[in-house]
Amino acid sequence: QVQFVESGGCSVQPGGSLRLSCVASGSIDSFYVMGWYRQAPGKQRDVVAGITTDGATNYANSVKGRFTVSRDDNKKTVTLEMNSLKTEVTAVYYCNSVPPVLNKDYWGKGTQVTVSA
């Protein structure tokens, strides 16, 4: 049973940058797409970035050009570089496969990102 642990979230001012990290307890090379999700209070959890085992990436339109996702399957890590941060990205961020594996609870606790002036 794989467990993901996210870290790196904090409070930053608009326009700032942040890097989030995710470490898996087991192998992630069997997950074709690994990605980052975010969930704001009262909102659903949505995918913001994904990356395949061969390095192809995809981003939500709201973050395209400002976020960069990467993965290192040998280190069992997934990283999200966040630049030019806006208040609208304030949320709890999670990593997981895209889509999440059916009938498996691989969700971690997430890491809080707060962007405010």
mmCIF file of N, CA and C in Angstrom:
data_model
loop_
_atom_site.group_PDB
_atom_site.id
_atom_site.type_symbol
_atom_site.label_atom_id
_atom_site.label_comp_id
_atom_site.label_asym_id
_atom_site.label_seq_id
_atom_site.Cartn_x
_atom_site.Cartn_y
_atom_site.Cartn_z
ATOM 1 N N GLN A 1 0.839 -1.187 0.000
ATOM 2 C CA GLN A 1 0.000 0.000 0.000
ATOM 3 C C GLN A 1 0.881 1.246 0.000
ATOM 4 N N VAL A 2 0.782 2.051 -1.053
ATOM 5 C CA VAL A 2 1.595 3.247 -1.199
ATOM 6 C C VAL A 2 1.000 4.384 -0.380
ATOM 7 N N GLN A 3 1.873 5.137 0.286
ATOM 8 C CA GLN A 3 1.466 6.325 1.006
ATOM 9 C C GLN A 3 2.271 7.512 0.491
ATOM 10 N N PHE A 4 1.574 8.612 0.213
ATOM 11 C CA PHE A 4 2.226 9.830 -0.242
ATOM 12 C C PHE A 4 2.280 10.840 0.889
ATOM 13 N N VAL A 5 3.435 11.489 1.039
ATOM 14 C CA VAL A 5 3.629 12.508 2.052
ATOM 15 C C VAL A 5 4.066 13.797 1.376
ATOM 16 N N GLU A 6 3.234 14.840 1.505
ATOM 17 C CA GLU A 6 3.509 16.127 0.889
ATOM 18 C C GLU A 6 4.143 17.081 1.892
ATOM 19 N N SER A 7 4.981 17.986 1.392
ATOM 20 C CA SER A 7 5.609 18.982 2.245
ATOM 21 C C SER A 7 5.983 20.202 1.416
ATOM 22 N N GLY A 8 6.327 21.281 2.092
ATOM 23 C CA GLY A 8 6.799 22.490 1.431
ATOM 24 C C GLY A 8 5.829 23.646 1.434
ATOM 25 N N GLY A 9 4.586 23.418 1.809
ATOM 26 C CA GLY A 9 3.608 24.493 1.817
ATOM 27 C C GLY A 9 3.857 25.481 2.941
ATOM 28 N N CYS A 10 3.522 26.742 2.682
ATOM 29 C CA CYS A 10 3.653 27.795 3.678
ATOM 30 C C CYS A 10 2.867 29.007 3.216
ATOM 31 N N SER A 11 2.994 30.099 3.953
ATOM 32 C CA SER A 11 2.343 31.353 3.590
ATOM 33 C C SER A 11 3.318 32.232 2.822
ATOM 34 N N VAL A 12 2.879 32.725 1.662
ATOM 35 C CA VAL A 12 3.708 33.591 0.832
ATOM 36 C C VAL A 12 2.873 34.758 0.324
ATOM 37 N N GLN A 13 3.547 35.810 -0.116
ATOM 38 C CA GLN A 13 2.870 36.969 -0.683
ATOM 39 C C GLN A 13 2.608 36.765 -2.169
ATOM 40 N N PRO A 14 1.600 37.449 -2.718
ATOM 41 C CA PRO A 14 1.350 37.338 -4.158
ATOM 42 C C PRO A 14 2.601 37.646 -4.968
ATOM 43 N N GLY A 15 2.803 36.876 -6.037
ATOM 44 C CA GLY A 15 3.974 37.041 -6.877
ATOM 45 C C GLY A 15 5.166 36.214 -6.445
ATOM 46 N N GLY A 16 5.084 35.597 -5.290
ATOM 47 C CA GLY A 16 6.175 34.794 -4.781
ATOM 48 C C GLY A 16 6.247 33.424 -5.429
ATOM 49 N N SER A 17 7.237 32.654 -5.011
ATOM 50 C CA SER A 17 7.463 31.313 -5.545
ATOM 51 C C SER A 17 7.539 30.304 -4.411
ATOM 52 N N LEU A 18 7.224 29.054 -4.739
ATOM 53 C CA LEU A 18 7.211 27.997 -3.745
ATOM 54 C C LEU A 18 7.459 26.669 -4.434
ATOM 55 N N ARG A 19 8.064 25.733 -3.722
ATOM 56 C CA ARG A 19 8.284 24.391 -4.248
ATOM 57 C C ARG A 19 7.699 23.372 -3.285
ATOM 58 N N LEU A 20 6.811 22.545 -3.796
ATOM 59 C CA LEU A 20 6.200 21.483 -3.025
ATOM 60 C C LEU A 20 6.855 20.152 -3.373
ATOM 61 N N SER A 21 6.995 19.290 -2.370
ATOM 62 C CA SER A 21 7.600 17.983 -2.575
ATOM 63 C C SER A 21 6.663 16.886 -2.102
ATOM 64 N N CYS A 22 6.732 15.756 -2.773
ATOM 65 C CA CYS A 22 5.945 14.585 -2.421
ATOM 66 C C CYS A 22 6.867 13.382 -2.418
ATOM 67 N N VAL A 23 6.845 12.620 -1.329
ATOM 68 C CA VAL A 23 7.643 11.407 -1.213
ATOM 69 C C VAL A 23 6.712 10.222 -1.037
ATOM 70 N N ALA A 24 6.903 9.193 -1.835
ATOM 71 C CA ALA A 24 6.086 7.992 -1.758
ATOM 72 C C ALA A 24 6.789 6.914 -0.950
ATOM 73 N N SER A 25 6.004 6.122 -0.224
ATOM 74 C CA SER A 25 6.566 5.043 0.581
ATOM 75 C C SER A 25 6.925 3.825 -0.254
ATOM 76 N N GLY A 26 6.422 3.771 -1.488
ATOM 77 C CA GLY A 26 6.696 2.667 -2.378
ATOM 78 C C GLY A 26 6.972 3.150 -3.784
ATOM 79 N N SER A 27 7.156 2.203 -4.687
ATOM 80 C CA SER A 27 7.467 2.527 -6.075
ATOM 81 C C SER A 27 6.326 3.289 -6.736
ATOM 82 N N ILE A 28 6.685 4.276 -7.568
ATOM 83 C CA ILE A 28 5.692 5.033 -8.314
ATOM 84 C C ILE A 28 5.826 4.817 -9.818
ATOM 85 N N ASP A 29 6.763 3.982 -10.239
ATOM 86 C CA ASP A 29 6.970 3.798 -11.668
ATOM 87 C C ASP A 29 5.829 3.053 -12.342
ATOM 88 N N SER A 30 4.953 2.422 -11.555
ATOM 89 C CA SER A 30 3.792 1.756 -12.120
ATOM 90 C C SER A 30 2.634 2.721 -12.377
ATOM 91 N N PHE A 31 2.746 3.946 -11.862
ATOM 92 C CA PHE A 31 1.736 4.975 -12.096
ATOM 93 C C PHE A 31 2.137 5.773 -13.331
ATOM 94 N N TYR A 32 1.390 5.565 -14.425
ATOM 95 C CA TYR A 32 1.758 6.222 -15.669
ATOM 96 C C TYR A 32 1.760 7.744 -15.525
ATOM 97 N N VAL A 33 0.749 8.278 -14.861
ATOM 98 C CA VAL A 33 0.681 9.708 -14.611
ATOM 99 C C VAL A 33 0.666 9.966 -13.111
ATOM 100 N N MET A 34 1.632 10.733 -12.633
ATOM 101 C CA MET A 34 1.624 11.248 -11.275
ATOM 102 C C MET A 34 1.329 12.736 -11.346
ATOM 103 N N GLY A 35 0.622 13.241 -10.347
ATOM 104 C CA GLY A 35 0.278 14.645 -10.406
ATOM 105 C C GLY A 35 -0.035 15.262 -9.067
ATOM 106 N N TRP A 36 -0.378 16.535 -9.145
ATOM 107 C CA TRP A 36 -0.747 17.324 -7.979
ATOM 108 C C TRP A 36 -2.198 17.763 -8.084
ATOM 109 N N TYR A 37 -2.883 17.679 -6.964
ATOM 110 C CA TYR A 37 -4.257 18.122 -6.827
ATOM 111 C C TYR A 37 -4.296 19.248 -5.807
ATOM 112 N N ARG A 38 -5.345 20.060 -5.864
ATOM 113 C CA ARG A 38 -5.542 21.055 -4.821
ATOM 114 C C ARG A 38 -7.018 21.142 -4.456
ATOM 115 N N GLN A 39 -7.261 21.493 -3.207
ATOM 116 C CA GLN A 39 -8.616 21.603 -2.704
ATOM 117 C C GLN A 39 -8.719 22.809 -1.781
ATOM 118 N N ALA A 40 -9.520 23.774 -2.187
ATOM 119 C CA ALA A 40 -9.800 24.938 -1.369
ATOM 120 C C ALA A 40 -11.039 24.663 -0.522
ATOM 121 N N PRO A 41 -11.214 25.393 0.590
ATOM 122 C CA PRO A 41 -12.388 25.169 1.439
ATOM 123 C C PRO A 41 -13.690 25.267 0.662
ATOM 124 N N GLY A 42 -14.547 24.269 0.829
ATOM 125 C CA GLY A 42 -15.825 24.260 0.154
ATOM 126 C C GLY A 42 -15.773 23.909 -1.315
ATOM 127 N N LYS A 43 -14.606 23.546 -1.822
ATOM 128 C CA LYS A 43 -14.446 23.223 -3.234
ATOM 129 C C LYS A 43 -14.033 21.764 -3.406
ATOM 130 N N GLN A 44 -14.237 21.246 -4.607
ATOM 131 C CA GLN A 44 -13.812 19.888 -4.907
ATOM 132 C C GLN A 44 -12.310 19.846 -5.129
ATOM 133 N N ARG A 45 -11.757 18.641 -5.025
ATOM 134 C CA ARG A 45 -10.331 18.451 -5.257
ATOM 135 C C ARG A 45 -10.093 18.245 -6.748
ATOM 136 N N ASP A 46 -9.282 19.106 -7.343
ATOM 137 C CA ASP A 46 -9.047 19.081 -8.782
ATOM 138 C C ASP A 46 -7.571 18.943 -9.101
ATOM 139 N N VAL A 47 -7.290 18.333 -10.245
ATOM 140 C CA VAL A 47 -5.919 18.184 -10.718
ATOM 141 C C VAL A 47 -5.406 19.512 -11.252
ATOM 142 N N VAL A 48 -4.190 19.878 -10.886
ATOM 143 C CA VAL A 48 -3.579 21.088 -11.416
ATOM 144 C C VAL A 48 -2.386 20.785 -12.309
ATOM 145 N N ALA A 49 -1.754 19.624 -12.137
ATOM 146 C CA ALA A 49 -0.583 19.278 -12.937
ATOM 147 C C ALA A 49 -0.380 17.777 -12.943
ATOM 148 N N GLY A 50 0.115 17.246 -14.062
ATOM 149 C CA GLY A 50 0.412 15.833 -14.166
ATOM 150 C C GLY A 50 1.639 15.603 -15.015
ATOM 151 N N ILE A 51 2.308 14.467 -14.781
ATOM 152 C CA ILE A 51 3.501 14.120 -15.547
ATOM 153 C C ILE A 51 3.556 12.619 -15.742
ATOM 154 N N THR A 52 3.861 12.181 -16.958
ATOM 155 C CA THR A 52 3.939 10.766 -17.278
ATOM 156 C C THR A 52 5.315 10.210 -16.948
ATOM 157 N N THR A 53 5.443 8.883 -17.039
ATOM 158 C CA THR A 53 6.724 8.242 -16.761
ATOM 159 C C THR A 53 7.803 8.640 -17.766
ATOM 160 N N ASP A 54 7.392 9.084 -18.956
ATOM 161 C CA ASP A 54 8.366 9.514 -19.957
ATOM 162 C C ASP A 54 8.504 11.035 -20.029
ATOM 163 N N GLY A 55 7.937 11.744 -19.055
ATOM 164 C CA GLY A 55 8.203 13.162 -18.920
ATOM 165 C C GLY A 55 7.222 14.112 -19.562
ATOM 166 N N ALA A 56 6.170 13.612 -20.191
ATOM 167 C CA ALA A 56 5.163 14.496 -20.756
ATOM 168 C C ALA A 56 4.345 15.132 -19.643
ATOM 169 N N THR A 57 4.051 16.420 -19.764
ATOM 170 C CA THR A 57 3.343 17.146 -18.716
ATOM 171 C C THR A 57 2.049 17.747 -19.227
ATOM 172 N N ASN A 58 1.143 18.001 -18.292
ATOM 173 C CA ASN A 58 -0.111 18.659 -18.593
ATOM 174 C C ASN A 58 -0.514 19.486 -17.384
ATOM 175 N N TYR A 59 -1.123 20.649 -17.640
ATOM 176 C CA TYR A 59 -1.472 21.565 -16.568
ATOM 177 C C TYR A 59 -2.879 22.096 -16.742
ATOM 178 N N ALA A 60 -3.502 22.395 -15.617
ATOM 179 C CA ALA A 60 -4.760 23.113 -15.670
ATOM 180 C C ALA A 60 -4.518 24.488 -16.283
ATOM 181 N N ASN A 61 -5.490 24.978 -17.032
ATOM 182 C CA ASN A 61 -5.319 26.266 -17.700
ATOM 183 C C ASN A 61 -5.012 27.396 -16.717
ATOM 184 N N SER A 62 -5.525 27.293 -15.512
ATOM 185 C CA SER A 62 -5.351 28.353 -14.538
ATOM 186 C C SER A 62 -3.914 28.489 -14.040
ATOM 187 N N VAL A 63 -3.096 27.448 -14.207
ATOM 188 C CA VAL A 63 -1.720 27.483 -13.711
ATOM 189 C C VAL A 63 -0.694 27.321 -14.817
ATOM 190 N N LYS A 64 -1.130 27.111 -16.033
ATOM 191 C CA LYS A 64 -0.217 26.890 -17.152
ATOM 192 C C LYS A 64 0.720 28.090 -17.324
ATOM 193 N N GLY A 65 2.008 27.792 -17.453
ATOM 194 C CA GLY A 65 3.005 28.836 -17.603
ATOM 195 C C GLY A 65 3.581 29.322 -16.296
ATOM 196 N N ARG A 66 2.973 28.942 -15.175
ATOM 197 C CA ARG A 66 3.442 29.382 -13.864
ATOM 198 C C ARG A 66 3.868 28.217 -12.981
ATOM 199 N N PHE A 67 3.315 27.017 -13.216
ATOM 200 C CA PHE A 67 3.654 25.827 -12.440
ATOM 201 C C PHE A 67 4.465 24.868 -13.300
ATOM 202 N N THR A 68 5.387 24.143 -12.677
ATOM 203 C CA THR A 68 6.170 23.124 -13.348
ATOM 204 C C THR A 68 6.211 21.867 -12.487
ATOM 205 N N VAL A 69 5.793 20.734 -13.049
ATOM 206 C CA VAL A 69 5.791 19.473 -12.321
ATOM 207 C C VAL A 69 6.925 18.585 -12.817
ATOM 208 N N SER A 70 7.533 17.838 -11.914
ATOM 209 C CA SER A 70 8.591 16.909 -12.273
ATOM 210 C C SER A 70 8.483 15.665 -11.402
ATOM 211 N N ARG A 71 9.142 14.590 -11.816
ATOM 212 C CA ARG A 71 9.137 13.359 -11.027
ATOM 213 C C ARG A 71 10.490 12.672 -11.133
ATOM 214 N N ASP A 72 10.848 11.960 -10.080
ATOM 215 C CA ASP A 72 12.057 11.151 -10.054
ATOM 216 C C ASP A 72 11.655 9.798 -9.480
ATOM 217 N N ASP A 73 11.427 8.832 -10.357
ATOM 218 C CA ASP A 73 10.917 7.537 -9.908
ATOM 219 C C ASP A 73 11.944 6.775 -9.076
ATOM 220 N N ASN A 74 13.233 7.013 -9.328
ATOM 221 C CA ASN A 74 14.264 6.363 -8.519
ATOM 222 C C ASN A 74 14.222 6.845 -7.076
ATOM 223 N N LYS A 75 13.948 8.137 -6.898
ATOM 224 C CA LYS A 75 13.839 8.712 -5.561
ATOM 225 C C LYS A 75 12.418 8.635 -5.012
ATOM 226 N N LYS A 76 11.478 8.202 -5.846
ATOM 227 C CA LYS A 76 10.071 8.089 -5.450
ATOM 228 C C LYS A 76 9.503 9.437 -5.037
ATOM 229 N N THR A 77 9.823 10.462 -5.824
ATOM 230 C CA THR A 77 9.388 11.814 -5.497
ATOM 231 C C THR A 77 8.697 12.485 -6.676
ATOM 232 N N VAL A 78 7.816 13.419 -6.350
ATOM 233 C CA VAL A 78 7.153 14.282 -7.313
ATOM 234 C C VAL A 78 7.236 15.705 -6.774
ATOM 235 N N THR A 79 7.595 16.645 -7.638
ATOM 236 C CA THR A 79 7.825 18.019 -7.215
ATOM 237 C C THR A 79 6.948 18.970 -8.018
ATOM 238 N N LEU A 80 6.507 20.038 -7.374
ATOM 239 C CA LEU A 80 5.734 21.083 -8.044
ATOM 240 C C LEU A 80 6.380 22.427 -7.766
ATOM 241 N N GLU A 81 6.911 23.055 -8.823
ATOM 242 C CA GLU A 81 7.447 24.401 -8.732
ATOM 243 C C GLU A 81 6.329 25.383 -9.048
ATOM 244 N N MET A 82 6.117 26.338 -8.159
ATOM 245 C CA MET A 82 5.034 27.292 -8.284
ATOM 246 C C MET A 82 5.618 28.700 -8.331
ATOM 247 N N ASN A 83 5.348 29.419 -9.415
ATOM 248 C CA ASN A 83 5.864 30.770 -9.600
ATOM 249 C C ASN A 83 4.729 31.761 -9.837
ATOM 250 N N SER A 84 5.030 33.038 -9.616
ATOM 251 C CA SER A 84 4.051 34.110 -9.816
ATOM 252 C C SER A 84 2.731 33.779 -9.136
ATOM 253 N N LEU A 85 2.818 33.434 -7.874
ATOM 254 C CA LEU A 85 1.661 32.944 -7.139
ATOM 255 C C LEU A 85 0.575 33.998 -6.979
ATOM 256 N N LYS A 86 -0.659 33.571 -7.161
ATOM 257 C CA LYS A 86 -1.833 34.413 -6.992
ATOM 258 C C LYS A 86 -2.632 33.933 -5.784
ATOM 259 N N THR A 87 -3.438 34.823 -5.227
ATOM 260 C CA THR A 87 -4.240 34.452 -4.067
ATOM 261 C C THR A 87 -5.204 33.314 -4.384
ATOM 262 N N GLU A 88 -5.584 33.181 -5.641
ATOM 263 C CA GLU A 88 -6.536 32.158 -6.051
ATOM 264 C C GLU A 88 -6.003 30.735 -5.898
ATOM 265 N N VAL A 89 -4.680 30.565 -5.754
ATOM 266 C CA VAL A 89 -4.119 29.214 -5.633
ATOM 267 C C VAL A 89 -4.079 28.738 -4.186
ATOM 268 N N THR A 90 -4.566 29.537 -3.256
ATOM 269 C CA THR A 90 -4.605 29.135 -1.852
ATOM 270 C C THR A 90 -5.457 27.883 -1.697
ATOM 271 N N ALA A 91 -4.856 26.828 -1.145
ATOM 272 C CA ALA A 91 -5.537 25.542 -1.021
ATOM 273 C C ALA A 91 -4.611 24.549 -0.337
ATOM 274 N N VAL A 92 -5.155 23.372 -0.046
ATOM 275 C CA VAL A 92 -4.339 22.243 0.378
ATOM 276 C C VAL A 92 -3.947 21.471 -0.872
ATOM 277 N N TYR A 93 -2.673 21.173 -1.011
ATOM 278 C CA TYR A 93 -2.162 20.488 -2.182
ATOM 279 C C TYR A 93 -1.796 19.046 -1.851
ATOM 280 N N TYR A 94 -2.192 18.127 -2.735
ATOM 281 C CA TYR A 94 -1.956 16.708 -2.570
ATOM 282 C C TYR A 94 -1.273 16.148 -3.810
ATOM 283 N N CYS A 95 -0.513 15.082 -3.650
ATOM 284 C CA CYS A 95 -0.032 14.350 -4.811
ATOM 285 C C CYS A 95 -0.645 12.958 -4.823
ATOM 286 N N ASN A 96 -0.803 12.406 -6.013
ATOM 287 C CA ASN A 96 -1.381 11.087 -6.201
ATOM 288 C C ASN A 96 -1.262 10.749 -7.682
ATOM 289 N N SER A 97 -1.620 9.529 -8.035
ATOM 290 C CA SER A 97 -1.692 9.183 -9.435
ATOM 291 C C SER A 97 -2.877 9.904 -10.068
ATOM 292 N N VAL A 98 -2.840 10.047 -11.380
ATOM 293 C CA VAL A 98 -3.919 10.673 -12.122
ATOM 294 C C VAL A 98 -4.424 9.679 -13.159
ATOM 295 N N PRO A 99 -5.635 9.181 -13.006
ATOM 296 C CA PRO A 99 -6.547 9.386 -11.884
ATOM 297 C C PRO A 99 -6.134 8.575 -10.659
ATOM 298 N N PRO A 100 -6.719 8.834 -9.497
ATOM 299 C CA PRO A 100 -6.425 8.018 -8.315
ATOM 300 C C PRO A 100 -6.833 6.574 -8.556
ATOM 301 N N VAL A 101 -6.106 5.651 -7.956
ATOM 302 C CA VAL A 101 -6.391 4.231 -8.114
ATOM 303 C C VAL A 101 -7.728 3.897 -7.457
ATOM 304 N N LEU A 102 -8.588 3.201 -8.190
ATOM 305 C CA LEU A 102 -9.881 2.816 -7.653
ATOM 306 C C LEU A 102 -9.729 1.855 -6.485
ATOM 307 N N ASN A 103 -10.566 2.023 -5.471
ATOM 308 C CA ASN A 103 -10.617 1.152 -4.300
ATOM 309 C C ASN A 103 -9.330 1.136 -3.490
ATOM 310 N N LYS A 104 -8.524 2.162 -3.640
ATOM 311 C CA LYS A 104 -7.301 2.307 -2.862
ATOM 312 C C LYS A 104 -7.237 3.724 -2.305
ATOM 313 N N ASP A 105 -6.863 3.846 -1.042
ATOM 314 C CA ASP A 105 -6.728 5.151 -0.400
ATOM 315 C C ASP A 105 -5.248 5.484 -0.276
ATOM 316 N N TYR A 106 -4.718 6.124 -1.297
ATOM 317 C CA TYR A 106 -3.317 6.527 -1.297
ATOM 318 C C TYR A 106 -3.118 7.989 -0.906
ATOM 319 N N TRP A 107 -4.208 8.674 -0.562
ATOM 320 C CA TRP A 107 -4.123 10.101 -0.259
ATOM 321 C C TRP A 107 -3.340 10.367 1.022
ATOM 322 N N GLY A 108 -2.449 11.361 0.954
ATOM 323 C CA GLY A 108 -1.755 11.826 2.140
ATOM 324 C C GLY A 108 -2.544 12.926 2.818
ATOM 325 N N LYS A 109 -1.898 13.620 3.748
ATOM 326 C CA LYS A 109 -2.564 14.704 4.466
ATOM 327 C C LYS A 109 -2.540 16.018 3.701
ATOM 328 N N GLY A 110 -1.709 16.109 2.684
ATOM 329 C CA GLY A 110 -1.594 17.333 1.913
ATOM 330 C C GLY A 110 -0.726 18.365 2.615
ATOM 331 N N THR A 111 -0.468 19.463 1.914
ATOM 332 C CA THR A 111 0.308 20.555 2.481
ATOM 333 C C THR A 111 -0.374 21.873 2.130
ATOM 334 N N GLN A 112 -0.507 22.744 3.111
ATOM 335 C CA GLN A 112 -1.256 23.988 2.958
ATOM 336 C C GLN A 112 -0.406 25.065 2.287
ATOM 337 N N VAL A 113 -0.962 25.651 1.230
ATOM 338 C CA VAL A 113 -0.353 26.801 0.570
ATOM 339 C C VAL A 113 -1.291 27.990 0.737
ATOM 340 N N THR A 114 -0.786 29.060 1.323
ATOM 341 C CA THR A 114 -1.580 30.261 1.538
ATOM 342 C C THR A 114 -0.885 31.447 0.886
ATOM 343 N N VAL A 115 -1.580 32.109 -0.029
ATOM 344 C CA VAL A 115 -1.053 33.288 -0.716
ATOM 345 C C VAL A 115 -1.914 34.480 -0.313
ATOM 346 N N SER A 116 -1.322 35.428 0.387
ATOM 347 C CA SER A 116 -2.051 36.604 0.846
ATOM 348 C C SER A 116 -1.107 37.781 1.009
ATOM 349 N N ALA A 117 -1.675 38.973 0.891
ATOM 350 C CA ALA A 117 -0.893 40.190 1.056
ATOM 351 C C ALA A 117 -0.818 40.610 2.511
#
